[in-house]
XYZ file of C-alpha atoms in Angstrom:
739
model
C 140.308 61.755 80.710
C 141.026 59.755 84.106
C 138.562 60.190 86.619
C 139.942 62.011 89.246
C 141.067 64.495 86.596
C 137.718 65.303 85.290
C 136.851 65.499 88.955
C 139.051 68.806 88.527
C 137.615 70.461 86.019
C 133.942 70.240 86.933
C 135.320 71.430 90.529
C 137.198 73.869 88.745
C 134.391 75.245 86.409
C 131.356 75.334 89.408
C 134.028 77.850 91.200
C 133.735 79.722 88.175
C 130.348 79.762 87.931
C 129.937 80.634 91.571
C 132.506 83.510 92.004
C 135.704 82.776 93.786
C 135.057 81.812 97.698
C 136.958 84.312 100.144
C 137.406 84.089 103.926
C 135.895 87.069 105.699
C 136.392 88.208 109.759
C 132.764 88.670 111.423
C 134.189 90.879 114.390
C 130.428 90.694 115.937
C 130.489 86.868 115.752
C 134.047 86.317 116.076
C 134.040 83.975 113.377
C 135.577 83.614 110.206
C 132.603 83.343 107.200
C 132.397 82.456 104.190
C 131.987 85.293 101.226
C 130.725 84.985 97.808
C 131.962 87.563 95.604
C 131.370 88.648 92.152
C 133.051 86.563 89.277
C 135.326 87.712 87.042
C 134.315 89.170 83.787
C 135.717 86.555 81.458
C 133.362 84.189 83.761
C 130.384 85.856 82.869
C 129.679 84.438 79.522
C 130.671 80.473 81.567
C 128.074 81.165 83.772
C 125.105 82.092 81.339
C 126.105 79.366 79.858
C 126.061 77.056 82.736
C 122.664 78.679 84.392
C 120.811 78.279 80.373
C 121.975 74.367 81.241
C 121.272 74.625 84.288
C 117.673 75.907 83.552
C 117.129 73.251 80.491
C 117.896 70.353 83.130
C 115.153 72.079 85.412
C 112.400 71.854 83.094
C 112.197 68.398 82.416
C 111.544 68.197 86.495
C 109.997 71.985 87.548
C 112.898 71.443 90.114
C 113.675 75.340 91.409
C 116.517 77.204 90.771
C 120.568 77.434 89.815
C 121.588 80.409 92.212
C 124.239 80.179 94.806
C 123.124 77.713 97.413
C 124.595 78.814 100.861
C 124.695 82.357 102.058
C 126.040 84.376 104.952
C 122.670 85.468 106.278
C 121.461 86.766 109.688
C 120.536 84.701 112.686
C 118.012 87.325 114.021
C 116.380 90.810 113.565
C 118.731 94.512 113.371
C 116.763 97.055 114.182
C 118.039 99.730 112.075
C 119.193 103.319 113.848
C 118.275 107.175 111.429
C 119.775 110.201 112.138
C 117.476 113.367 110.782
C 119.899 116.105 110.069
C 118.000 119.212 108.641
C 118.786 121.090 105.039
C 118.649 124.528 104.374
C 121.711 126.756 103.120
C 125.903 126.775 102.425
C 127.085 126.280 105.813
C 130.654 127.857 106.038
C 131.696 123.425 106.714
C 130.671 122.742 103.741
C 132.398 125.077 102.200
C 135.610 124.692 103.515
C 134.653 120.984 103.306
C 136.070 122.034 99.356
C 139.129 122.613 99.983
C 139.685 118.856 100.846
C 141.493 117.116 97.836
C 139.122 114.621 96.144
C 140.022 111.171 95.065
C 140.431 112.946 91.684
C 142.812 115.234 93.260
C 144.720 114.051 95.950
C 147.959 113.745 94.358
C 147.801 117.433 93.187
C 148.034 120.520 96.003
C 145.265 123.617 96.538
C 146.604 126.479 93.617
C 146.408 129.937 94.567
C 143.298 130.284 92.618
C 141.922 127.875 94.066
C 142.378 129.126 97.727
C 141.259 132.974 97.155
C 137.850 130.955 96.017
C 137.311 129.065 98.894
C 138.020 131.436 100.989
C 135.662 133.990 98.828
C 132.899 131.452 98.642
C 131.375 132.326 102.192
C 130.362 135.807 100.849
C 128.758 134.366 97.515
C 131.594 135.128 95.287
C 132.012 132.113 92.555
C 134.880 129.043 93.173
C 136.067 125.799 93.170
C 137.963 123.738 90.624
C 135.652 121.364 90.630
C 132.610 123.786 90.251
C 130.475 123.056 93.155
C 129.666 126.575 94.367
C 129.720 127.804 90.415
C 126.268 126.016 90.107
C 123.700 127.872 89.427
C 120.671 126.774 91.765
C 122.721 125.533 94.540
C 120.475 125.486 97.743
C 122.336 123.190 99.518
C 125.902 122.370 100.509
C 126.109 120.894 103.679
C 128.947 120.547 106.916
C 129.994 116.871 106.177
C 128.012 114.576 108.560
C 130.368 111.081 110.425
C 128.887 108.547 109.042
C 128.256 105.179 111.303
C 128.624 101.803 109.745
C 127.977 100.330 106.274
C 125.452 103.734 105.966
C 122.287 104.379 103.259
C 121.353 107.341 103.149
C 119.010 109.387 101.041
C 117.088 113.120 101.118
C 113.257 113.642 102.213
C 111.802 116.689 102.139
C 107.930 118.169 103.516
C 104.610 116.641 102.196
C 103.683 119.860 101.192
C 106.870 120.805 99.266
C 105.947 120.897 95.011
C 108.952 120.069 93.812
C 108.368 118.181 90.353
C 111.039 116.058 88.924
C 113.708 117.577 87.196
C 113.414 120.908 89.029
C 116.122 119.529 91.985
C 119.368 117.590 92.035
C 120.384 116.030 94.825
C 124.160 114.696 95.067
C 126.645 113.267 98.015
C 130.192 113.088 98.434
C 131.836 110.348 100.956
C 135.316 110.515 103.033
C 137.256 107.736 104.036
C 140.717 108.206 105.430
C 141.443 112.007 104.681
C 140.027 111.528 100.607
C 137.019 112.881 99.507
C 134.826 110.804 96.475
C 133.737 112.567 93.651
C 129.299 114.064 93.602
C 127.343 111.318 92.721
C 123.681 111.757 91.860
C 120.909 110.282 93.988
C 118.279 109.670 91.987
C 114.898 111.321 92.719
C 111.623 110.850 90.804
C 108.149 111.423 91.871
C 106.894 107.663 90.543
C 108.256 105.872 92.413
C 106.333 104.699 95.718
C 102.546 103.377 96.688
C 99.850 104.292 94.871
C 98.587 108.642 96.366
C 95.152 107.370 96.399
C 96.062 104.651 99.039
C 96.823 105.174 102.816
C 100.561 104.262 102.599
C 100.632 106.842 100.222
C 98.696 109.293 101.748
C 100.936 108.918 104.988
C 103.972 109.163 102.399
C 106.695 111.943 103.070
C 108.484 113.061 99.179
C 112.564 112.373 98.724
C 114.880 110.776 96.720
C 115.824 106.885 96.770
C 118.407 106.100 99.250
C 121.796 105.394 97.993
C 124.229 103.216 99.652
C 127.482 105.078 100.522
C 128.827 101.142 102.362
C 131.909 102.099 105.079
C 133.142 105.958 105.554
C 133.983 108.111 107.685
C 132.149 111.499 106.672
C 129.761 112.406 104.232
C 128.489 115.815 102.180
C 125.352 116.724 100.624
C 124.385 119.426 97.869
C 120.808 119.987 95.919
C 120.623 122.762 92.814
C 117.359 123.678 92.054
C 115.720 125.596 89.911
C 114.736 128.395 92.683
C 118.081 127.806 94.361
C 116.304 127.813 97.376
C 116.195 124.430 99.171
C 112.488 122.918 99.516
C 110.947 123.086 103.137
C 111.635 120.478 105.335
C 114.818 119.390 103.831
C 115.974 116.425 105.344
C 119.235 114.020 105.191
C 118.447 110.458 106.543
C 121.730 108.680 107.502
C 120.915 104.882 108.276
C 123.607 102.493 110.109
C 122.038 99.008 109.774
C 123.271 97.620 112.756
C 125.169 94.773 113.554
C 123.826 91.052 112.868
C 124.798 87.946 114.527
C 125.567 85.576 110.687
C 126.129 82.153 109.705
C 126.007 80.010 106.579
C 122.792 79.222 105.743
C 120.272 78.120 102.195
C 117.824 80.358 101.086
C 115.023 80.502 103.703
C 111.767 79.860 101.077
C 111.510 76.824 98.926
C 108.846 78.135 96.384
C 108.060 74.460 95.426
C 107.147 73.908 99.116
C 105.763 76.462 100.401
C 102.145 77.385 100.981
C 101.173 80.243 99.258
C 98.511 80.433 103.059
C 101.798 81.083 104.941
C 101.668 84.775 104.916
C 105.136 84.670 106.129
C 106.515 82.682 103.701
C 107.569 80.351 105.495
C 108.140 76.724 104.228
C 105.446 75.057 105.563
C 104.639 72.240 102.424
C 106.355 68.753 101.318
C 107.594 69.759 97.996
C 106.599 65.950 96.567
C 105.289 66.499 92.982
C 102.668 64.845 91.104
C 104.305 62.256 88.398
C 103.217 61.561 85.389
C 100.697 58.309 85.466
C 98.449 56.479 82.983
C 95.786 55.044 84.085
C 92.570 52.703 84.000
C 92.217 50.253 81.606
C 92.895 52.593 78.240
C 95.891 53.339 79.938
C 95.744 56.686 78.340
C 94.679 59.232 80.439
C 97.759 61.032 81.485
C 96.235 62.369 85.242
C 99.108 64.173 86.885
C 99.812 67.657 86.366
C 101.502 69.083 84.008
C 104.987 69.935 83.478
C 105.613 72.609 86.697
C 107.804 76.284 85.864
C 110.838 76.045 87.736
C 110.390 77.153 90.979
C 113.239 79.856 92.589
C 114.295 79.513 95.952
C 114.588 82.973 97.802
C 116.090 84.134 101.251
C 113.071 85.262 103.304
C 113.074 88.908 105.382
C 114.497 87.121 108.454
C 117.595 85.978 106.628
C 118.236 89.596 106.264
C 117.870 90.563 109.622
C 113.947 92.754 109.018
C 113.149 94.017 112.110
C 108.494 93.162 111.924
C 107.987 95.805 114.307
C 109.310 98.686 112.012
C 107.122 98.161 109.069
C 102.798 98.762 109.113
C 101.274 95.399 110.097
C 97.710 96.682 109.158
C 99.052 98.213 105.978
C 99.658 94.561 104.268
C 96.741 94.106 101.203
C 96.526 91.975 98.575
C 95.641 92.602 94.622
C 96.182 91.342 91.464
C 99.445 90.597 89.354
C 98.822 91.974 85.980
C 102.293 92.044 84.993
C 106.130 92.427 86.668
C 108.616 95.642 86.247
C 112.007 95.254 86.739
C 114.023 98.068 89.258
C 117.511 99.054 90.024
C 118.367 100.499 93.674
C 121.524 102.993 92.216
C 123.988 101.442 95.497
C 127.312 100.919 94.790
C 127.892 98.077 92.832
C 131.088 96.851 94.435
C 129.119 95.387 96.975
C 130.540 91.948 98.557
C 127.416 88.894 99.236
C 128.214 89.421 102.745
C 127.162 93.127 102.677
C 123.357 92.655 100.959
C 121.613 92.143 104.185
C 122.619 95.351 105.729
C 121.990 97.104 102.241
C 118.289 96.089 102.425
C 118.174 96.913 106.095
C 119.021 100.549 104.966
C 116.446 100.268 102.142
C 113.835 98.960 104.308
C 114.556 101.488 106.937
C 114.702 104.380 104.376
C 111.360 103.324 102.991
C 109.694 102.892 106.230
C 111.341 105.399 108.795
C 112.230 108.310 106.630
C 109.726 107.650 103.430
C 106.816 107.292 105.696
C 105.761 104.039 103.605
C 104.549 101.305 105.253
C 107.693 98.553 104.091
C 109.927 98.324 101.925
C 108.503 99.515 98.945
C 109.977 96.086 96.280
C 108.329 92.895 96.366
C 111.872 91.312 95.658
C 115.342 92.115 95.312
C 118.201 90.244 94.066
C 122.193 90.913 94.189
C 125.089 90.641 91.511
C 125.106 86.890 92.489
C 121.895 86.145 91.582
C 120.660 85.510 95.465
C 116.792 86.866 95.075
C 115.574 87.925 98.706
C 112.146 88.757 99.927
C 111.225 92.308 99.812
C 107.577 93.126 101.136
C 105.895 91.068 103.634
C 102.831 89.747 102.896
C 104.034 85.574 100.769
C 106.066 85.321 98.017
C 103.246 84.056 96.010
C 100.399 85.945 96.703
C 100.181 89.517 95.083
C 101.297 91.675 97.761
C 100.703 94.998 96.455
C 104.157 96.994 97.283
C 105.509 100.722 96.368
C 107.459 100.747 93.397
C 105.733 102.222 90.734
C 103.248 104.822 91.366
C 100.148 104.208 89.808
C 100.396 100.645 89.133
C 100.767 98.821 92.415
C 97.413 97.384 92.484
C 97.924 95.192 89.643
C 101.765 94.184 89.500
C 104.972 93.636 91.023
C 108.485 94.730 91.439
C 111.692 92.914 92.169
C 114.372 95.542 92.028
C 118.454 94.813 91.020
C 120.691 95.831 94.302
C 123.287 98.109 92.465
C 123.223 101.339 89.516
C 122.693 100.076 86.219
C 123.021 103.012 84.745
C 126.544 102.465 84.839
C 127.395 99.123 84.817
C 126.262 95.926 82.903
C 123.944 93.732 85.347
C 125.554 90.068 85.999
C 124.683 86.868 84.032
C 123.592 85.643 86.686
C 121.377 88.318 87.832
C 119.846 88.115 84.411
C 119.020 84.278 84.988
C 117.336 85.044 87.980
C 114.880 87.959 86.670
C 114.278 84.976 84.399
C 113.529 82.505 87.128
C 111.581 84.495 89.271
C 109.392 86.139 86.488
C 108.463 82.880 85.256
C 107.758 81.610 88.351
C 105.898 84.317 89.625
C 103.615 85.478 86.474
C 102.775 81.956 85.793
C 101.525 81.180 89.351
C 99.045 84.248 88.438
C 98.223 82.806 84.993
C 100.198 85.198 82.980
C 102.713 84.113 80.157
C 106.614 85.829 80.244
C 105.813 86.718 76.418
C 102.597 88.930 77.008
C 102.992 91.710 75.160
C 99.593 93.189 76.293
C 98.622 93.036 79.869
C 96.080 95.471 81.657
C 97.788 97.282 84.432
C 95.341 99.624 86.565
C 95.351 102.352 83.219
C 96.282 100.959 80.178
C 98.691 98.004 78.688
C 102.133 96.919 79.230
C 104.345 94.022 78.488
C 104.194 90.927 80.990
C 108.116 92.277 81.486
C 108.137 95.824 81.758
C 111.435 98.031 82.858
C 110.301 100.995 85.803
C 111.019 103.633 82.885
C 108.063 102.273 80.571
C 105.778 103.337 83.443
C 107.221 106.863 84.219
C 109.636 109.628 83.357
C 112.687 108.082 84.873
C 116.201 106.194 84.142
C 115.218 103.015 86.374
C 116.513 100.393 85.812
C 119.102 102.061 84.053
C 119.967 101.725 80.469
C 122.013 98.444 80.787
C 119.486 96.476 82.545
C 116.499 98.175 80.710
C 118.723 97.034 77.445
C 118.245 93.758 78.755
C 114.671 93.224 79.606
C 114.669 91.127 76.271
C 116.874 89.195 77.714
C 114.969 88.277 80.641
C 111.946 87.892 78.578
C 113.453 85.278 76.786
C 114.777 83.349 79.972
C 111.527 83.423 81.854
C 109.455 82.676 78.634
C 112.327 79.756 78.386
C 111.236 78.598 81.570
C 107.204 78.745 81.671
C 104.985 75.802 81.135
C 101.666 75.599 80.205
C 98.409 75.661 82.862
C 97.191 71.977 81.685
C 97.808 71.142 85.146
C 95.935 73.266 87.348
C 92.736 72.141 85.523
C 90.766 69.960 87.739
C 91.281 66.157 87.110
C 87.472 64.070 87.276
C 88.338 60.796 85.357
C 87.755 58.221 87.919
C 86.328 55.542 85.856
C 89.759 55.010 83.477
C 88.572 57.056 80.644
C 89.826 60.191 79.216
C 86.290 62.268 79.576
C 85.090 63.865 82.813
C 82.791 61.301 84.831
C 80.680 62.091 87.769
C 80.098 60.782 90.574
C 75.963 60.034 91.618
C 74.952 58.212 94.682
C 71.687 55.459 95.059
C 68.521 56.555 96.531
C 67.784 54.006 98.332
C 70.810 51.597 98.693
C 73.201 54.448 99.678
C 76.223 53.128 97.470
C 78.014 55.288 95.505
C 78.676 55.032 91.422
C 80.179 56.561 88.639
C 78.374 57.704 85.817
C 81.567 57.475 82.936
C 80.564 60.181 80.234
C 81.398 59.359 76.852
C 83.511 61.998 76.078
C 80.922 63.811 73.452
C 78.779 65.474 75.729
C 75.598 63.631 74.373
C 75.499 60.326 76.782
C 76.555 58.649 79.691
C 77.528 55.528 78.840
C 78.342 53.347 81.939
C 77.726 52.814 85.841
C 80.790 51.718 87.726
C 81.033 51.314 90.994
C 83.527 52.628 93.723
C 82.697 50.045 96.016
C 81.733 52.447 99.100
C 78.521 53.606 100.383
C 78.297 57.504 101.501
C 75.787 56.726 103.475
C 76.079 59.019 106.265
C 77.930 62.146 103.771
C 76.476 65.146 103.426
C 79.037 66.544 100.662
C 80.894 64.319 98.127
C 83.270 66.123 96.075
C 85.130 64.921 93.157
C 88.368 66.852 93.897
C 91.067 65.658 91.374
C 94.414 64.178 92.006
C 94.854 65.416 96.142
C 97.330 62.925 96.826
C 100.025 63.481 94.570
C 99.832 59.753 93.040
C 98.168 60.290 89.181
C 95.068 58.952 90.385
C 91.580 61.859 91.010
C 89.936 60.999 94.745
C 86.981 62.254 96.571
C 86.558 64.074 99.558
C 83.333 63.429 101.552
C 82.111 65.316 104.745
C 80.378 63.543 107.578
C 77.754 64.784 108.494
C 77.366 63.957 111.907
C 81.038 65.307 112.633
C 81.923 68.009 109.772
C 85.074 66.122 109.439
C 86.526 66.002 105.782
C 87.606 62.233 104.360
C 89.380 61.649 101.518
C 88.840 58.050 99.169
C 92.030 58.011 97.258
C 90.342 57.200 93.471
C 91.944 53.320 92.131
C 92.415 54.827 88.489
C 89.093 52.952 87.580
C 86.226 53.533 89.264
C 87.232 51.947 92.642
C 87.762 54.741 96.107
C 90.423 53.144 99.004
C 89.297 53.354 102.976
C 89.362 56.595 103.772
C 91.436 59.099 104.851
C 90.627 61.820 107.750
C 91.973 64.933 105.753
C 92.446 67.447 108.820
C 91.044 67.009 112.659
C 88.847 70.380 112.153
C 85.226 70.161 111.094
C 84.037 71.670 108.753
C 80.328 72.057 109.789
C 79.871 75.003 108.804
C 81.333 75.711 106.258
C 79.287 75.565 102.842
C 79.618 76.579 99.427
C 82.700 73.707 99.239
C 83.744 73.403 95.696
C 86.919 71.242 94.003
C 88.247 74.318 92.586
C 91.611 72.440 91.113
C 94.844 74.236 91.364
C 93.979 77.732 92.747
C 97.591 78.191 94.309
C 99.456 77.496 91.390
C 101.617 74.957 93.477
C 100.983 71.614 91.043
C 98.054 70.761 93.792
C 94.046 71.010 93.867
C 92.879 73.194 96.155
C 89.000 73.525 98.283
C 87.160 76.345 98.517
C 84.450 76.843 100.627
C 82.567 79.816 103.429
C 81.721 79.737 106.508
C 78.415 80.916 107.365
C 79.236 84.920 108.274
C 82.706 85.163 106.762
C 85.308 85.531 104.096
C 85.415 83.277 101.225
C 88.570 80.827 101.734
C 90.738 79.192 99.574
C 92.109 75.730 101.875
C 94.815 74.616 99.166
C 96.085 70.727 98.895
C 99.459 69.648 100.461
C 100.248 66.943 97.680
C 99.632 64.574 100.324
C 96.080 64.030 102.398
C 95.389 67.527 104.151
C 95.356 70.851 103.927
C 98.335 73.952 104.293
C 97.115 76.528 105.969
C 93.945 78.464 104.676
C 93.653 81.899 103.451
C 91.335 84.656 102.810
C 90.176 84.185 98.870
C 87.423 87.102 98.580
C 84.937 88.503 100.800
C 81.383 86.486 101.678
C 80.060 85.778 98.456
C 76.483 85.384 98.480
C 74.868 81.838 97.051
C 73.601 78.871 97.618
C 76.602 76.785 95.659
C 80.034 77.591 93.957
C 81.273 75.564 91.295
C 84.602 75.244 90.251
C 84.854 76.034 86.144
C 88.609 75.884 85.267
C 90.069 78.450 82.909
C 87.007 80.008 82.064
C 88.279 82.907 81.093
C 91.075 82.105 79.184
C 93.846 83.180 81.475
C 95.944 80.351 83.492
C 94.579 80.837 86.648
C 91.434 78.605 87.278
C 87.801 80.529 87.398
C 84.843 79.771 90.303
C 81.342 80.385 89.463
C 78.466 81.369 91.667
C 75.038 79.967 92.367
C 72.846 82.753 93.758
C 69.902 82.649 95.528
C 67.631 84.183 92.873
C 69.166 81.351 90.475
C 71.943 83.596 88.965
C 75.408 82.168 87.788
C 78.213 84.809 88.805
C 81.590 83.973 87.323
C 84.466 85.282 89.881
C 88.164 84.986 87.973
C 90.326 83.205 90.091
C 93.604 85.839 90.686
C 96.245 83.267 90.459
C 97.556 82.443 94.096
C 94.403 81.100 95.492
C 92.240 84.447 95.059
C 88.747 85.303 93.335
C 88.098 88.875 91.253
C 85.417 90.577 89.896
C 81.753 88.965 89.571
C 80.060 88.950 86.298
C 76.428 87.365 85.326
C 76.912 84.949 83.178
C 73.390 82.909 82.547
C 70.755 81.211 84.917
C 69.925 77.986 86.692
C 66.310 77.678 87.585
C 65.804 76.179 91.358
C 63.832 72.989 89.135
C 67.248 71.968 88.582
C 67.948 71.422 92.024
C 71.750 69.928 91.517
C 74.007 71.304 89.378
C 78.371 70.435 88.784
C 80.695 71.013 86.047
C 82.667 68.019 85.632
C 84.782 69.704 83.603
C 84.894 69.959 79.777
C 82.383 67.422 78.614
C 81.775 68.316 74.911
C 85.697 68.308 74.583
C 86.046 72.274 72.804
C 88.114 72.903 75.749
C 85.828 74.985 77.888
C 83.758 73.885 81.137
C 80.518 72.869 81.077
C 77.519 72.312 83.258
C 75.417 69.660 84.813
C 72.185 69.347 86.125
C 69.605 67.036 87.543
C 66.129 67.693 87.450
C 64.580 67.231 91.123
C 61.021 66.008 89.529
C 62.297 62.827 87.413
C 65.818 62.569 88.143
C 67.557 63.109 84.440
C 70.596 65.264 83.988
C 71.148 67.973 81.285
C 73.799 69.176 79.981
C 74.171 73.439 79.654
C 78.057 73.468 77.037
C 79.411 76.146 77.986
C 79.874 78.852 75.516
C 82.841 82.176 75.559
C 79.757 83.895 77.468
C 78.128 82.067 79.478
C 76.698 78.392 78.886
C 74.102 77.369 76.052
C 70.732 75.670 75.792
C 70.461 72.282 78.114
C 70.211 69.192 76.377
C 69.422 64.760 77.667
C 73.222 63.829 78.416
C 70.442 60.495 80.804
C 66.944 59.981 80.881
C 67.878 56.786 82.929
C 69.519 58.374 85.798
C 66.312 58.720 88.454
C 67.406 56.593 90.950
C 70.658 58.083 91.071
C 71.128 61.849 93.103
C 74.007 63.760 91.600
C 76.658 64.113 94.298
C 79.824 65.165 92.788
């Protein structure tokens, strides 16, 4: 095939995958912009195959996703307006509106019988061909309401009104150009929203889901109840999402370079990834992080025009992630790519202004074009507690598909996006996408479940629910193992962990190379450095991303941290200042491995009187923004023990002043949870470190230095704690164990 022709074929194939590109006028900005519309059904299989091929390519590199690269987004916050209309009884204007033609009946005239029925309907007689006034239990038939903009609507009622599932049916219909649509049910179920025991749940107002009706002229509501009476305080909310200024942009959040400490999800890192490198004379120690799960790019809240003044800032809080739920928004399915930001603002406004929630309920949303959007505020990599799956929000996250997938099939692009997002998000928290036994709050679920698995609801729709096995398979195929999250400490070139020691007289620093059997120190290697003024030394793993473990020190005079790059053979390079912030008042500093799940090792420590904080590595010589990992923990020392409890998130042990060892499991993106006693270390052992797995059984071990004679003792890790001590070296009395 000629070269030019092959390029043309490739371009055509790419066009089929991304969908048809159309020019759309943007009156507010007086611009012509690009809008990506849905790919034709015939291209769906090709799109899915292309997505899988691309995913296969990214698995080798851990690079981000296959979704659309650029889209029309908002350039500034947009303030939606919410009009609330009281609803009660059957209005005469509502009855008269029934005489207007529907989309189905516009072609035929109203019959004499139908006209008589309408004329008598105001006095309670049965009537109308579409059955509206013959419905048993008709409680509301509203007057037609004018609609502004690309409207989203919903119905709420007073918090004290008892409306169990199945006792109310709310429907809407819309009018455009003189013709009414048929009636569309507005879903209502009690098990979507904030947990009732939370402050957000106690402030919430009951009501239906929001439903996007688009650009129409009027809207009418009817409600049927078992009692035939409307719930107290029933209101229709009409949300005008406002007009936005727009431009075409790439997704604003690159999860491959985002620091998990950035609450707003802004990209703060470099995205540099460790490369596979062998080091040392033996050339067998692959010290780089393992292959990273492909990372999705995500359109930010700013890109859909979120007005941050509308959310309750004080209610933001974090939990854990043990699984993820698939939802759908029950909107119309024929929306364009350019309309999605307005749809999101409509949902956001309804959730906050009508339902009384603190923010939009979902952690993420995905449109039919395969674009992932940031939902609830707080950081896409962190375990933000949402309001999506009643009773299970604290231990899960959710992504909602924009559309009604009880009546339409999800696109291949949407399914691929679900696979990418769930692989990354679950992996970040140490959860296997294929797991069928995840404890979420009060019972076990699959790691990837549908909303209906947690309650009495049709969500996420029968067609999307049927695709859960596909989503699980895609996410499982994309996920990688957890080995890259463990701190690598083999500074002197062997495949076994090493210890860092300082000569008590000369202050010169040496590497004590272990033999890997857990029974001896087989070599003492000079680093060529003297840490005379350092009051803290930590073996942190490959901090700068060059494939060789490094050492961090703290100056006893200034409190500043310095990075000493390792050369893979026991030597250390010239020091590099890591941060201009003093760590003088930070105690219990520990190298904890990749706590944040971004492929880079981290530090953790606690300022006096403050909470325990994570200091994420940036893959170079410094830090990403720090954030709280746990409330203040009492203790004298912190010890990173790697993947102790069997999931994919590194854990930490706190040595308390009373000699107890307390295990605090990691929650995946840099937090600690719980607290469980797993042993003791008596004061006779002044220094305790865990360089990793010295015995080769897959579990981190402890090394203790006896103060009286300098002897090193090993306590092997066991499923319940640490075993009996045994001698590691009796000939190291001249050394202080420092890392």
